[in-house]
Amino acid sequence: MYVSVKGGEQAIANAHAWLAERRRGDAEQPEITAAQIAEQLGLAVDRVMAEGACLDRDLAALALKQARGDGTEAAFLLRAYRNTLPRFGYTAPLDTGAMQVQRRVSATYKDLPGGQVLGPSFDYTHRLLDVALAGQNGEPPPAPLAEAGVEPMPRVTGMLAQEGLMARDTASDAEPPDLTREGLRFPANRALALQAMARGDEGFLLALGYSTQRGYGNSHPFVGEIRMGAVPVEFTPPELGFAIDIGDVVVTECQMVNQFAGNAETPPQFTRGYGLVPGQNERKAMAMSLVDRALRAKELGEELTAPAQDAEFVLYHCDNVESTGFVEHLKLPHYVDFQSELEKLRGIRARWAADRGETP
Amino acid sequence: MSILARASADALREHLADAPPLPAHTRLKGPDTGLVMLRGRAGGDGTPFNLMEATATRCTVSMGQAMGHATVLGRDAAQAELAAAIDAALQLPDLRAPLLAAVIEPLAAAQDAARAETARKAEATRVNFFTMVAMR
């Protein structure tokens, strides 16, 4: 039986008015604009785009403002907006080899072709709070420039593959499954897992990736390569029938290199885990690549012992919009459900007391 | 098209001011905003997978005998419509050369300069390793 409960409209309206006032904060302070968020809180915007599974910096910045800085709420807003738009089609796969690289580091080769470029990174900062940033402290000095060469930056994994030491990812042009059209089905292939993780919660993937390093799943990873920068997007509009370049997206890619013992058919070699996320977010790209490799355990004939190797566990729980929906729905009225639980418990307790000859 | 896709509506208008006026165009479709699903490849070079969506705006116009089309990332309807109109006008023999000179070439130069600046900033953060060898 479903019993609808009415009422509370005024309370809801007033709560929303108070929310709007809290969002604005102290009126003595200037109001922040979405453009300021997009420019100055760019990494928060990147995370909202990733978990909202919709690349649009201005919308993600607006969502962050509306959500008072709550990243998961902002991702939820972006997902909801995305649902109102038609789908024009699928782009060609991004060619990260053609990236205009802003950052590229490798932990496996010191002198790799194309070299190591740090880019705008927190690495090697001292993690001391800079009190000067608390107020408005003017323009920083411009970043230094150096004459750039044209040395190409091949992917490290390609270099290992040439030696036969790295398992190649089979390049097929099979139509990949689409989570937004069919939902999760198991067994999930790698393409579906990568799509689910790309929109997955950074914290969840970080914890799972960390668990693989601590012994939950046998992994001994090296960062083959991390690269970040703008990649052109190629799309074939049905109106034209040929591919055009429709602009750039900034992405972060991580190639994680892992040992593999080999088996009857395959000699010992390295295998790889892959992470690709929008914007500048190498923590998530790295975590994703660790979990991607862990999820390949079954395909590689490894023993399944750890949570990160369990595709259903990982993929069903990595989406924070879904997770928060089900967790937070618990606060909605469950009066009738709870009433029935109460009745049942009273009955059980009465029988329990009667069995002991007590009067309830 | 790659140049128009990376130019804001304001930048397009600014450069169009230096070109002969565009003939009137008729909107055949759009401008309307939707989504394109971006794809990646596992390992960068393996099996394709769906990464996530990005907003995009498209517009198709006619200009005399010419048809123009633009699809651009983002939600700027004015940019998509101007890009489609310029795409059509570039097919008109009288307009092609002046449009290339006033709009496409300067935009391409500005975009190249921006890319070169990014490359120079990245270059300044290149690590030059040196190895210290202790010899006694």
Short mmCIF file of C-alpha atoms in Angstrom, two decimals:
data_model
loop_
_atom_site.label_atom_id
_atom_site.label_comp_id
_atom_site.label_asym_id
_atom_site.label_seq_id
_atom_site.Cartn_x
_atom_site.Cartn_y
_atom_site.Cartn_z
CA MET A 1 0.00 0.00 0.00
CA TYR A 2 1.30 3.44 -0.85
CA VAL A 3 0.18 6.28 1.36
CA SER A 4 0.98 9.70 0.08
CA VAL A 5 1.83 12.37 2.55
CA LYS A 6 1.10 15.97 1.75
CA GLY A 7 2.24 19.10 3.41
CA GLY A 8 5.45 20.95 4.08
CA GLU A 9 5.28 23.17 0.99
CA GLN A 10 5.82 26.34 2.99
CA ALA A 11 8.65 24.76 4.97
CA ILE A 12 10.33 23.65 1.73
CA ALA A 13 10.00 27.08 0.13
CA ASN A 14 11.44 28.74 3.23
CA ALA A 15 14.27 26.21 3.43
CA HIS A 16 15.19 26.99 -0.18
CA ALA A 17 15.13 30.72 0.55
CA TRP A 18 17.50 30.17 3.46
CA LEU A 19 19.69 28.00 1.24
CA ALA A 20 19.92 30.84 -1.30
CA GLU A 21 20.91 33.24 1.49
CA ARG A 22 23.58 30.83 2.76
CA ARG A 23 24.86 30.35 -0.78
CA ARG A 24 25.38 34.08 -1.09
CA GLY A 25 27.11 34.27 2.30
CA ASP A 26 27.99 37.57 3.93
CA ALA A 27 26.66 40.33 1.68
CA GLU A 28 29.67 42.47 2.69
CA GLN A 29 31.79 40.16 0.50
CA PRO A 30 31.62 40.51 -3.29
CA GLU A 31 29.57 37.77 -4.97
CA ILE A 32 31.67 35.17 -6.80
CA THR A 33 30.87 34.64 -10.49
CA ALA A 34 30.82 31.33 -12.36
CA ALA A 35 33.56 32.74 -14.61
CA GLN A 36 35.79 33.32 -11.56
CA ILE A 37 35.17 29.73 -10.43
CA ALA A 38 35.99 28.41 -13.91
CA GLU A 39 39.27 30.34 -13.93
CA GLN A 40 40.43 30.19 -10.33
CA LEU A 41 39.00 26.91 -9.00
CA GLY A 42 39.75 25.07 -12.22
CA LEU A 43 40.62 21.71 -10.66
CA ALA A 44 37.31 21.61 -8.77
CA VAL A 45 35.62 22.35 -12.11
CA ASP A 46 37.58 19.51 -13.74
CA ARG A 47 36.40 17.09 -11.08
CA VAL A 48 32.76 18.13 -11.44
CA MET A 49 32.99 17.69 -15.24
CA ALA A 50 34.46 14.20 -14.77
CA GLU A 51 31.96 12.98 -12.20
CA GLY A 52 29.10 14.82 -13.91
CA ALA A 53 30.23 13.02 -17.10
CA CYS A 54 29.75 16.19 -19.17
CA LEU A 55 32.54 18.39 -20.45
CA ASP A 56 31.50 22.02 -20.23
CA ARG A 57 33.60 24.25 -17.99
CA ASP A 58 31.06 27.05 -17.69
CA LEU A 59 28.24 24.70 -16.71
CA ALA A 60 30.44 22.86 -14.21
CA ALA A 61 31.47 26.19 -12.67
CA LEU A 62 27.83 27.27 -12.44
CA ALA A 63 26.96 23.92 -10.85
CA LEU A 64 29.69 24.42 -8.24
CA LYS A 65 28.37 27.87 -7.41
CA GLN A 66 24.80 26.64 -7.16
CA ALA A 67 25.90 23.67 -5.02
CA ARG A 68 27.85 25.93 -2.62
CA GLY A 69 31.03 24.08 -3.55
CA ASP A 70 29.62 20.59 -2.91
CA GLY A 71 31.30 18.59 -5.70
CA THR A 72 28.93 15.63 -5.67
CA GLU A 73 25.85 17.87 -5.66
CA ALA A 74 27.41 19.84 -8.55
CA ALA A 75 28.04 16.61 -10.51
CA PHE A 76 24.40 15.67 -9.90
CA LEU A 77 23.24 19.05 -11.30
CA LEU A 78 25.41 18.57 -14.38
CA ARG A 79 24.08 15.04 -14.98
CA ALA A 80 20.51 16.33 -14.68
CA TYR A 81 21.19 19.13 -17.19
CA ARG A 82 22.89 16.72 -19.58
CA ASN A 83 19.73 14.62 -19.60
CA THR A 84 17.84 17.51 -21.21
CA LEU A 85 20.11 17.64 -24.29
CA PRO A 86 19.89 15.58 -27.50
CA ARG A 87 22.84 13.43 -28.55
CA PHE A 88 24.42 14.44 -31.87
CA GLY A 89 26.61 11.35 -32.11
CA TYR A 90 29.95 9.82 -31.22
CA THR A 91 33.33 11.40 -31.86
CA ALA A 92 36.36 9.59 -33.24
CA PRO A 93 38.54 8.18 -30.42
CA LEU A 94 40.77 10.92 -29.00
CA ASP A 95 44.36 10.58 -30.19
CA THR A 96 46.31 11.30 -27.02
CA GLY A 97 49.50 10.84 -29.04
CA ALA A 98 48.57 14.10 -30.83
CA MET A 99 48.17 15.97 -27.54
CA GLN A 100 49.60 19.44 -27.11
CA VAL A 101 51.44 18.34 -24.00
CA GLN A 102 51.51 20.66 -20.98
CA ARG A 103 52.82 17.98 -18.65
CA ARG A 104 54.46 14.63 -19.27
CA VAL A 105 56.37 12.57 -16.75
CA SER A 106 57.57 8.99 -16.61
CA ALA A 107 58.73 7.06 -13.57
CA THR A 108 60.18 4.26 -15.68
CA TYR A 109 62.56 6.06 -18.06
CA LYS A 110 64.64 9.05 -17.12
CA ASP A 111 65.67 9.96 -20.65
CA LEU A 112 62.67 9.03 -22.71
CA PRO A 113 62.21 10.53 -26.19
CA GLY A 114 60.49 13.88 -25.85
CA GLY A 115 61.73 14.24 -22.26
CA GLN A 116 60.00 15.00 -19.00
CA VAL A 117 57.96 18.18 -18.73
CA LEU A 118 56.56 19.12 -15.31
CA GLY A 119 53.89 21.59 -16.38
CA PRO A 120 51.67 23.42 -13.87
CA SER A 121 52.01 20.86 -11.06
CA PHE A 122 51.72 20.81 -7.26
CA ASP A 123 54.56 18.27 -7.23
CA TYR A 124 57.67 19.56 -5.43
CA THR A 125 55.75 22.36 -3.72
CA HIS A 126 56.40 22.36 0.01
CA ARG A 127 52.76 22.16 1.02
CA LEU A 128 53.19 25.17 3.29
CA LEU A 129 50.16 27.43 3.43
CA ASP A 130 50.86 30.65 1.60
CA VAL A 131 49.26 33.32 3.76
CA ALA A 132 49.85 35.90 1.03
CA LEU A 133 47.14 34.17 -1.05
CA ALA A 134 44.48 34.84 1.60
CA GLY A 135 43.64 38.26 0.23
CA GLN A 136 43.88 39.73 -3.22
CA ASN A 137 47.55 39.93 -3.89
CA GLY A 138 47.75 41.04 -7.49
CA GLU A 139 49.15 39.30 -10.49
CA PRO A 140 51.84 36.63 -10.18
CA PRO A 141 54.93 37.11 -12.34
CA PRO A 142 54.44 35.53 -15.77
CA ALA A 143 55.53 31.91 -16.15
CA PRO A 144 58.98 31.68 -17.75
CA LEU A 145 59.19 30.79 -21.44
CA ALA A 146 61.79 28.72 -23.23
CA GLU A 147 62.30 28.06 -26.92
CA ALA A 148 60.43 24.87 -27.69
CA GLY A 149 61.72 22.24 -30.05
CA VAL A 150 59.62 19.87 -32.08
CA GLU A 151 60.76 16.54 -30.62
CA PRO A 152 57.82 14.13 -30.70
CA MET A 153 56.63 12.46 -27.49
CA PRO A 154 55.83 8.82 -28.26
CA ARG A 155 53.90 6.88 -25.62
CA VAL A 156 56.18 4.93 -23.30
CA THR A 157 54.01 1.84 -23.59
CA GLY A 158 54.63 1.83 -27.35
CA MET A 159 58.38 1.76 -26.72
CA LEU A 160 58.05 -1.32 -24.48
CA ALA A 161 55.67 -2.97 -26.91
CA GLN A 162 58.25 -2.64 -29.69
CA GLU A 163 60.62 -4.74 -27.60
CA GLY A 164 57.90 -7.34 -27.07
CA LEU A 165 58.04 -6.71 -23.32
CA MET A 166 54.60 -5.11 -23.12
CA ALA A 167 51.29 -6.75 -23.84
CA ARG A 168 49.62 -4.83 -26.63
CA ASP A 169 46.08 -3.67 -26.30
CA THR A 170 44.29 -5.15 -29.24
CA ALA A 171 43.27 -2.26 -31.48
CA SER A 172 39.88 -3.15 -32.81
CA ASP A 173 37.21 -0.86 -34.08
CA ALA A 174 34.41 -2.79 -32.41
CA GLU A 175 31.52 -0.56 -31.38
CA PRO A 176 31.98 -0.07 -27.61
CA PRO A 177 29.05 -0.44 -25.20
CA ASP A 178 27.56 2.81 -23.90
CA LEU A 179 26.66 3.06 -20.23
CA THR A 180 24.32 5.98 -20.90
CA ARG A 181 22.24 3.89 -23.27
CA GLU A 182 22.21 0.34 -21.91
CA GLY A 183 23.22 0.50 -18.25
CA LEU A 184 25.69 -1.82 -16.57
CA ARG A 185 25.64 -5.48 -17.58
CA PHE A 186 27.94 -8.21 -16.38
CA PRO A 187 30.32 -9.58 -17.36
CA ALA A 188 31.38 -6.02 -18.23
CA ASN A 189 34.07 -5.73 -20.87
CA ARG A 190 37.01 -3.38 -20.44
CA ALA A 191 35.45 -0.61 -22.54
CA LEU A 192 32.39 -0.51 -20.27
CA ALA A 193 34.57 -0.56 -17.15
CA LEU A 194 36.67 2.35 -18.44
CA GLN A 195 33.54 4.39 -19.17
CA ALA A 196 32.15 3.69 -15.70
CA MET A 197 35.42 4.62 -14.01
CA ALA A 198 35.91 7.78 -16.07
CA ARG A 199 32.74 9.14 -14.44
CA GLY A 200 33.42 7.36 -11.14
CA ASP A 201 34.07 9.01 -7.81
CA GLU A 202 37.67 10.07 -7.42
CA GLY A 203 37.77 9.18 -3.72
CA PHE A 204 36.34 5.71 -4.27
CA LEU A 205 38.79 4.92 -7.08
CA LEU A 206 41.67 6.40 -5.09
CA ALA A 207 40.91 4.14 -2.12
CA LEU A 208 40.59 1.07 -4.34
CA GLY A 209 43.77 1.90 -6.23
CA TYR A 210 45.57 2.37 -2.91
CA SER A 211 44.23 -0.99 -1.70
CA THR A 212 45.89 -2.73 -4.67
CA GLN A 213 49.22 -1.22 -3.63
CA ARG A 214 48.78 -2.37 -0.04
CA GLY A 215 48.30 -6.00 -0.95
CA TYR A 216 44.63 -6.39 -1.78
CA GLY A 217 45.33 -7.79 -5.22
CA ASN A 218 48.78 -8.53 -6.40
CA SER A 219 50.10 -5.43 -8.11
CA HIS A 220 53.50 -3.89 -8.48
CA PRO A 221 52.89 -0.81 -10.56
CA PHE A 222 55.11 1.79 -12.17
CA VAL A 223 53.93 4.99 -13.79
CA GLY A 224 54.96 4.38 -17.37
CA GLU A 225 53.70 7.79 -18.31
CA ILE A 226 51.35 10.58 -17.30
CA ARG A 227 50.50 13.23 -19.84
CA MET A 228 48.13 16.19 -19.72
CA GLY A 229 47.15 18.65 -22.39
CA ALA A 230 44.70 19.61 -25.13
CA VAL A 231 43.58 17.02 -27.66
CA PRO A 232 41.59 17.87 -30.80
CA VAL A 233 38.13 16.34 -31.13
CA GLU A 234 37.08 14.91 -34.50
CA PHE A 235 33.42 14.46 -35.24
CA THR A 236 31.51 13.46 -38.36
CA PRO A 237 28.26 15.44 -38.53
CA PRO A 238 25.61 13.46 -40.43
CA GLU A 239 24.96 16.66 -42.42
CA LEU A 240 28.48 16.55 -43.85
CA GLY A 241 29.44 12.89 -43.92
CA PHE A 242 33.12 13.63 -43.31
CA ALA A 243 35.10 14.28 -40.13
CA ILE A 244 35.70 17.82 -38.92
CA ASP A 245 37.71 19.18 -36.00
CA ILE A 246 35.22 20.68 -33.52
CA GLY A 247 37.66 22.00 -30.89
CA ASP A 248 39.98 20.86 -28.12
CA VAL A 249 39.45 19.11 -24.81
CA VAL A 250 42.06 18.95 -22.06
CA VAL A 251 42.56 15.46 -20.67
CA THR A 252 44.94 13.64 -18.34
CA GLU A 253 46.14 10.19 -19.31
CA CYS A 254 47.99 7.64 -17.18
CA GLN A 255 49.70 4.48 -18.38
CA MET A 256 50.44 2.21 -15.44
CA VAL A 257 52.91 -0.60 -16.08
CA ASN A 258 52.49 -3.81 -14.08
CA GLN A 259 54.36 -7.08 -13.87
CA PHE A 260 52.72 -10.19 -15.22
CA ALA A 261 54.07 -13.64 -14.55
CA GLY A 262 52.96 -15.11 -17.87
CA ASN A 263 51.14 -18.38 -18.43
CA ALA A 264 51.18 -21.39 -20.74
CA GLU A 265 50.51 -19.29 -23.85
CA THR A 266 52.10 -15.96 -22.94
CA PRO A 267 55.69 -15.34 -21.86
CA PRO A 268 56.28 -13.16 -18.79
CA GLN A 269 55.81 -9.52 -19.77
CA PHE A 270 54.49 -6.20 -18.59
CA THR A 271 50.80 -5.44 -18.74
CA ARG A 272 49.19 -2.09 -18.43
CA GLY A 273 46.40 -0.30 -16.70
CA TYR A 274 44.89 2.78 -18.28
CA GLY A 275 43.36 5.96 -16.93
CA LEU A 276 41.85 8.83 -18.93
CA VAL A 277 39.98 11.70 -17.30
CA PRO A 278 38.91 15.15 -18.47
CA GLY A 279 40.84 18.20 -17.33
CA GLN A 280 43.93 18.11 -15.17
CA ASN A 281 43.44 15.33 -12.64
CA GLU A 282 46.30 12.88 -12.44
CA ARG A 283 45.30 11.55 -9.01
CA LYS A 284 42.15 10.14 -10.57
CA ALA A 285 43.87 9.08 -13.80
CA MET A 286 46.42 7.15 -11.73
CA ALA A 287 43.82 5.56 -9.47
CA MET A 288 41.73 4.61 -12.50
CA SER A 289 44.72 2.96 -14.17
CA LEU A 290 45.46 0.91 -11.01
CA VAL A 291 41.87 -0.27 -10.78
CA ASP A 292 41.68 -0.94 -14.54
CA ARG A 293 44.66 -3.26 -14.20
CA ALA A 294 43.18 -4.94 -11.12
CA LEU A 295 39.92 -5.53 -13.00
CA ARG A 296 41.85 -7.31 -15.76
CA ALA A 297 42.87 -10.06 -13.31
CA LYS A 298 40.29 -12.51 -14.62
CA GLU A 299 41.19 -11.93 -18.28
CA LEU A 300 44.88 -12.52 -17.39
CA GLY A 301 44.09 -15.69 -15.43
CA GLU A 302 45.16 -14.26 -12.06
CA GLU A 303 43.64 -15.36 -8.77
CA LEU A 304 40.72 -13.13 -7.71
CA THR A 305 41.16 -12.21 -4.06
CA ALA A 306 40.60 -8.48 -3.63
CA PRO A 307 37.76 -5.94 -3.85
CA ALA A 308 39.49 -3.99 -6.66
CA GLN A 309 39.44 -7.14 -8.84
CA ASP A 310 35.67 -7.60 -8.41
CA ALA A 311 34.05 -5.86 -11.37
CA GLU A 312 30.54 -5.88 -9.89
CA PHE A 313 31.76 -4.43 -6.61
CA VAL A 314 33.83 -1.71 -8.31
CA LEU A 315 31.52 -0.71 -11.14
CA TYR A 316 28.24 -0.83 -9.22
CA HIS A 317 29.64 1.42 -6.49
CA CYS A 318 31.97 3.87 -8.22
CA ASP A 319 29.27 6.27 -9.41
CA ASN A 320 28.83 8.89 -6.70
CA VAL A 321 25.61 10.32 -8.15
CA GLU A 322 24.01 6.87 -7.95
CA SER A 323 25.56 6.16 -4.57
CA THR A 324 24.43 9.43 -3.06
CA GLY A 325 20.95 8.93 -4.48
CA PHE A 326 20.49 5.63 -2.72
CA VAL A 327 22.22 6.62 0.51
CA GLU A 328 20.46 9.97 0.75
CA HIS A 329 17.03 8.63 -0.12
CA LEU A 330 17.05 7.12 3.38
CA LYS A 331 16.26 10.55 4.80
CA LEU A 332 13.04 10.82 2.82
CA PRO A 333 9.85 9.86 4.65
CA HIS A 334 9.70 6.10 5.31
CA TYR A 335 6.88 6.46 7.84
CA VAL A 336 4.78 3.58 6.52
CA ASP A 337 7.74 1.21 6.03
CA PHE A 338 8.92 1.98 9.51
CA GLN A 339 5.41 1.57 10.96
CA SER A 340 5.27 -1.95 9.55
CA GLU A 341 8.72 -2.71 11.02
CA LEU A 342 7.48 -1.44 14.39
CA GLU A 343 4.38 -3.64 14.25
CA LYS A 344 6.47 -6.66 13.33
CA LEU A 345 9.00 -6.03 16.09
CA ARG A 346 6.23 -5.59 18.69
CA GLY A 347 4.74 -8.92 17.62
CA ILE A 348 8.08 -10.71 17.77
CA ARG A 349 8.82 -9.27 21.20
CA ALA A 350 5.38 -10.32 22.47
CA ARG A 351 6.01 -13.91 21.33
CA TRP A 352 9.52 -13.81 22.81
CA ALA A 353 8.09 -12.72 26.18
CA ALA A 354 5.24 -15.25 26.00
CA ASP A 355 7.73 -18.09 25.33
CA ARG A 356 9.40 -17.19 28.64
CA GLY A 357 6.08 -17.03 30.50
CA GLU A 358 6.31 -13.26 30.90
CA THR A 359 3.45 -10.86 30.32
CA PRO A 360 4.57 -8.32 27.73
CA MET B 1 36.66 24.52 -39.71
CA SER B 2 39.23 23.71 -37.03
CA ILE B 3 40.07 27.41 -36.86
CA LEU B 4 36.44 28.56 -36.67
CA ALA B 5 35.74 25.92 -33.99
CA ARG B 6 38.40 27.49 -31.75
CA ALA B 7 37.35 31.12 -32.25
CA SER B 8 34.83 32.83 -29.97
CA ALA B 9 31.81 34.61 -31.45
CA ASP B 10 33.41 37.92 -30.46
CA ALA B 11 36.64 37.07 -32.26
CA LEU B 12 34.69 36.05 -35.37
CA ARG B 13 32.69 39.31 -35.36
CA GLU B 14 35.80 41.37 -34.83
CA HIS B 15 37.55 39.87 -37.85
CA LEU B 16 34.42 39.91 -40.01
CA ALA B 17 34.42 43.69 -39.59
CA ASP B 18 37.58 43.75 -41.75
CA ALA B 19 35.98 41.72 -44.56
CA PRO B 20 33.29 42.61 -47.11
CA PRO B 21 29.86 42.15 -45.51
CA LEU B 22 28.52 38.60 -45.68
CA PRO B 23 25.38 38.11 -47.81
CA ALA B 24 22.28 37.27 -45.81
CA HIS B 25 21.92 33.61 -44.88
CA THR B 26 18.95 31.41 -44.08
CA ARG B 27 19.03 29.04 -41.13
CA LEU B 28 18.27 25.54 -42.31
CA LYS B 29 18.90 23.88 -38.97
CA GLY B 30 19.76 25.23 -35.56
CA PRO B 31 21.73 26.69 -34.03
CA ASP B 32 20.98 24.04 -31.42
CA THR B 33 22.98 22.67 -28.53
CA GLY B 34 23.37 19.00 -27.73
CA LEU B 35 25.99 16.47 -26.77
CA VAL B 36 28.69 14.51 -28.50
CA MET B 37 30.01 11.36 -26.82
CA LEU B 38 33.79 11.57 -26.68
CA ARG B 39 35.66 8.36 -27.18
CA GLY B 40 39.07 7.21 -26.06
CA ARG B 41 41.10 4.07 -26.66
CA ALA B 42 42.15 1.63 -23.94
CA GLY B 43 45.87 2.16 -23.44
CA GLY B 44 45.70 5.14 -25.80
CA ASP B 45 45.93 2.89 -28.87
CA GLY B 46 43.65 -0.10 -28.15
CA THR B 47 39.94 -0.81 -28.25
CA PRO B 48 37.69 2.28 -28.30
CA PHE B 49 35.57 3.13 -25.28
CA ASN B 50 33.04 5.85 -24.56
CA LEU B 51 34.70 8.41 -22.27
CA MET B 52 31.97 10.93 -21.56
CA GLU B 53 29.91 13.57 -23.26
CA ALA B 54 30.73 17.17 -24.11
CA THR B 55 28.34 19.95 -25.06
CA ALA B 56 28.37 20.94 -28.72
CA THR B 57 26.41 23.36 -30.88
CA ARG B 58 25.60 22.93 -34.55
CA CYS B 59 24.13 25.09 -37.26
CA THR B 60 23.42 24.67 -40.97
CA VAL B 61 22.74 27.69 -43.19
CA SER B 62 22.24 28.44 -46.84
CA MET B 63 23.70 31.47 -48.56
CA GLY B 64 22.63 31.74 -52.17
CA GLN B 65 23.83 28.53 -53.81
CA ALA B 66 26.18 27.68 -50.96
CA MET B 67 25.46 25.66 -47.84
CA GLY B 68 27.46 26.10 -44.68
CA HIS B 69 27.68 23.91 -41.63
CA ALA B 70 29.39 24.16 -38.28
CA THR B 71 29.58 21.88 -35.26
CA VAL B 72 31.62 23.36 -32.41
CA LEU B 73 32.30 22.27 -28.84
CA GLY B 74 30.45 24.32 -26.23
CA ARG B 75 27.11 26.10 -26.14
CA ASP B 76 27.78 29.30 -28.07
CA ALA B 77 24.94 29.54 -30.60
CA ALA B 78 26.29 32.79 -32.08
CA GLN B 79 29.69 31.18 -32.70
CA ALA B 80 28.09 28.17 -34.43
CA GLU B 81 25.89 30.34 -36.64
CA LEU B 82 28.72 32.71 -37.60
CA ALA B 83 31.00 29.73 -38.30
CA ALA B 84 28.33 28.15 -40.52
CA ALA B 85 27.80 31.45 -42.38
CA ILE B 86 31.56 31.85 -42.90
CA ASP B 87 31.76 28.23 -44.06
CA ALA B 88 29.10 29.01 -46.68
CA ALA B 89 30.68 32.31 -47.71
CA LEU B 90 34.07 30.63 -48.20
CA GLN B 91 32.45 28.64 -51.02
CA LEU B 92 31.50 31.84 -52.88
CA PRO B 93 34.30 32.71 -55.34
CA ASP B 94 34.13 36.48 -54.70
CA LEU B 95 34.31 36.16 -50.95
CA ARG B 96 36.77 33.35 -50.45
CA ALA B 97 40.01 35.31 -50.81
CA PRO B 98 38.97 38.33 -48.70
CA LEU B 99 37.56 36.06 -45.97
CA LEU B 100 40.70 33.98 -45.85
CA ALA B 101 42.76 37.16 -45.52
CA ALA B 102 40.57 38.99 -43.01
CA VAL B 103 39.22 36.13 -40.86
CA ILE B 104 40.84 32.75 -41.29
CA GLU B 105 44.50 33.70 -41.56
CA PRO B 106 44.61 36.12 -38.61
CA LEU B 107 42.64 33.67 -36.42
CA ALA B 108 44.98 30.85 -37.42
CA ALA B 109 47.97 33.03 -36.56
CA ALA B 110 46.51 33.93 -33.15
CA GLN B 111 45.75 30.28 -32.39
CA ASP B 112 49.24 29.23 -33.48
CA ALA B 113 50.71 31.93 -31.24
CA ALA B 114 48.67 30.71 -28.26
CA ARG B 115 49.82 27.15 -28.88
CA ALA B 116 53.40 28.28 -29.22
CA GLU B 117 53.17 30.16 -25.91
CA THR B 118 51.85 27.03 -24.16
CA ALA B 119 54.67 25.02 -25.70
CA ARG B 120 57.24 27.57 -24.49
CA LYS B 121 55.85 27.50 -20.95
CA ALA B 122 55.97 23.70 -20.99
CA GLU B 123 59.52 23.79 -22.36
CA ALA B 124 60.60 25.97 -19.45
CA THR B 125 59.51 23.16 -17.10
CA ARG B 126 61.48 20.47 -18.93
CA VAL B 127 63.70 18.49 -16.56
CA ASN B 128 67.34 18.25 -17.53
CA PHE B 129 68.76 15.44 -15.45
CA PHE B 130 72.32 15.37 -14.39
CA THR B 131 73.83 12.45 -12.57
CA MET B 132 76.23 12.95 -9.71
CA VAL B 133 78.92 10.34 -9.67
CA ALA B 134 81.02 10.23 -6.53
CA MET B 135 84.57 9.24 -7.36
CA ARG B 136 87.18 8.78 -4.73
#
